[in-house]
Amino acid sequence: MTTTVDVTDRPLPFSAPRAARRGDEVTVLLNARVVDPGTGTSSSPSDVWLQAGQISRVTPAGRVPGAGNVLDLKGNFVVPGMMDAHVHLAFDGGDDPKATHQSSSDEEIIAQVVSNARIALRAGITTVRDCGTPKRLLAPMRAALGMASDVATVVHCGAPLCRVGGHAHDMGGEVRTRHDVHTLIAEQHAAGATWIKLMASGGGFTPGTSPSVFEFDPVLLREAVVIAGSYGMKTAAHAHASSSMAACIDAGVHTLEHASMLGPDERCSPDPGLLRRAADAGIHIVPTVIAADIVSRQLQEGRQVLANPLDRNVVARLESRFTNVTEFLHSGVSIVAGTDAGPAHVTFDLLARELERYVAAGLTAQHALKSATTEAASMLGLESQVGRVRPGLWADLIFTSADPLQDITTLQTPLGVLKRGLLIAH
Ligand SMILES: [Zn+2]
């Protein structure tokens, strides 16, 4: 008679665990209090077992692990890695990102992309969605990011589609005809984009466009959503004007970016009916408050960080981003966290501060945390891979000294970060 022994359950006789160091693949997180954004609970001290970059099981603390790299969290918290649904990796978030971008070679921009994705990861942001990058850079950007293990996972939108001369048209996404829409979506799908960004209104960075105007042919907008869908791609719409938000809801987009609710008078007029329509359609709104805070402060200090003569009420437009979050909350629409990192002094490590602003606007800490984890994963279609500390999901995790369900600011200073089980910072 033979006896089968499950070695994964017992200490191996020939090797002992050792404390994990930076760069190691971690095998067990000891004495970790597991935070679940979905249920709003944190566990008693537990051991989180990892295998091949994934979470394999969570057991009560106290087992003596076998061989492998062990990290003792000593009762600190383990939280799902955060996701930033709106960044622009091709810009540096420095003094003058547009000028720097224009004077840089493609190789320099790609190096900046990788550096930005690294900064995000060190701040506990394990996934980002790039919401607009020059079309020619999409494929090389993916290739460079694919070579690095210490960067956030990037979901790509590629170059935004816009009207001729529309917002960010210099990225290469102008469309005049249905044929243009088909061609651009097919090309960007082939280059690795899984989302299509649509510039449904003007924007602060592009002279000649107006944020308070719906600036996309409604037939082409609908066409873009349908064609993207035929490739299995989702659509994200930059929409400051209420009219552009309404058109995007009608067209069936998946996310509204900024959602500034600007009326024809160029002023923000919250529209609960419009937000309820978005909620009923299952649309997610990405508020991007922190970028607005930082850019409006610079404008008030007299720095010309935006230069669009048609964006006449720019400071009021930016300041309404924060107050609009309360409107989003009351409407019941899904809020997904995004920073809009890339513009002047809007760096890639600010998502925790974005969440702090949501709490200031009235969200509970749990709701704010969900916006960067479970809600974001659901929006991205990645809920079977990331967003919770559960067996079968990637070990994309953050360690914090306090419970973020009680104190959201603890996410601003993570004790450590794991990406696919690899210890990035500790
Ligand atoms: Zn943006």
PDB file of N, CA, C and O in Angstrom, residues 34 99 138 187 203 289 304 386 401:
ATOM      1  N   VAL A  34      -6.103  40.645   5.058  1.00  0.00           N
ATOM      2  CA  VAL A  34      -6.535  40.750   3.659  1.00  0.00           C
ATOM      3  C   VAL A  34      -7.735  41.691   3.543  1.00  0.00           C
ATOM      4  O   VAL A  34      -8.764  41.484   4.187  1.00  0.00           O
ATOM      5  N   ALA A  99       5.721  70.435 -24.977  1.00  0.00           N
ATOM      6  CA  ALA A  99       6.970  70.850 -25.628  1.00  0.00           C
ATOM      7  C   ALA A  99       8.019  69.743 -25.536  1.00  0.00           C
ATOM      8  O   ALA A  99       8.732  69.458 -26.510  1.00  0.00           O
ATOM      9  N   LEU A 138       2.165  53.319 -30.772  1.00  0.00           N
ATOM     10  CA  LEU A 138       1.441  52.248 -30.081  1.00  0.00           C
ATOM     11  C   LEU A 138       2.217  50.926 -30.089  1.00  0.00           C
ATOM     12  O   LEU A 138       2.442  50.326 -29.029  1.00  0.00           O
ATOM     13  N   GLU A 187      -6.404  49.174 -37.787  1.00  0.00           N
ATOM     14  CA  GLU A 187      -4.948  49.324 -37.614  1.00  0.00           C
ATOM     15  C   GLU A 187      -4.559  49.291 -36.136  1.00  0.00           C
ATOM     16  O   GLU A 187      -3.571  48.671 -35.755  1.00  0.00           O
ATOM     17  N   GLY A 203     -11.114  70.033 -26.159  1.00  0.00           N
ATOM     18  CA  GLY A 203     -10.346  69.871 -24.927  1.00  0.00           C
ATOM     19  C   GLY A 203      -9.391  71.023 -24.704  1.00  0.00           C
ATOM     20  O   GLY A 203      -9.076  71.782 -25.633  1.00  0.00           O
ATOM     21  N   VAL A 289     -10.117  63.939 -11.214  1.00  0.00           N
ATOM     22  CA  VAL A 289     -10.147  65.159 -10.393  1.00  0.00           C
ATOM     23  C   VAL A 289      -8.748  65.718 -10.138  1.00  0.00           C
ATOM     24  O   VAL A 289      -8.529  66.928 -10.198  1.00  0.00           O
ATOM     25  N   GLN A 304       0.950  79.267 -18.038  1.00  0.00           N
ATOM     26  CA  GLN A 304       0.170  78.953 -19.245  1.00  0.00           C
ATOM     27  C   GLN A 304       0.270  77.461 -19.563  1.00  0.00           C
ATOM     28  O   GLN A 304       0.834  77.067 -20.578  1.00  0.00           O
ATOM     29  N   VAL A 386      -7.664  40.332 -11.851  1.00  0.00           N
ATOM     30  CA  VAL A 386      -7.160  41.296 -10.861  1.00  0.00           C
ATOM     31  C   VAL A 386      -8.323  41.974 -10.136  1.00  0.00           C
ATOM     32  O   VAL A 386      -9.476  41.816 -10.523  1.00  0.00           O
ATOM     33  N   SER A 401       0.058  50.010   5.962  1.00  0.00           N
ATOM     34  CA  SER A 401       0.168  49.920   7.422  1.00  0.00           C
ATOM     35  C   SER A 401      -1.181  50.115   8.094  1.00  0.00           C
ATOM     36  O   SER A 401      -1.386  49.681   9.222  1.00  0.00           O
TER      37      SER A 401
END
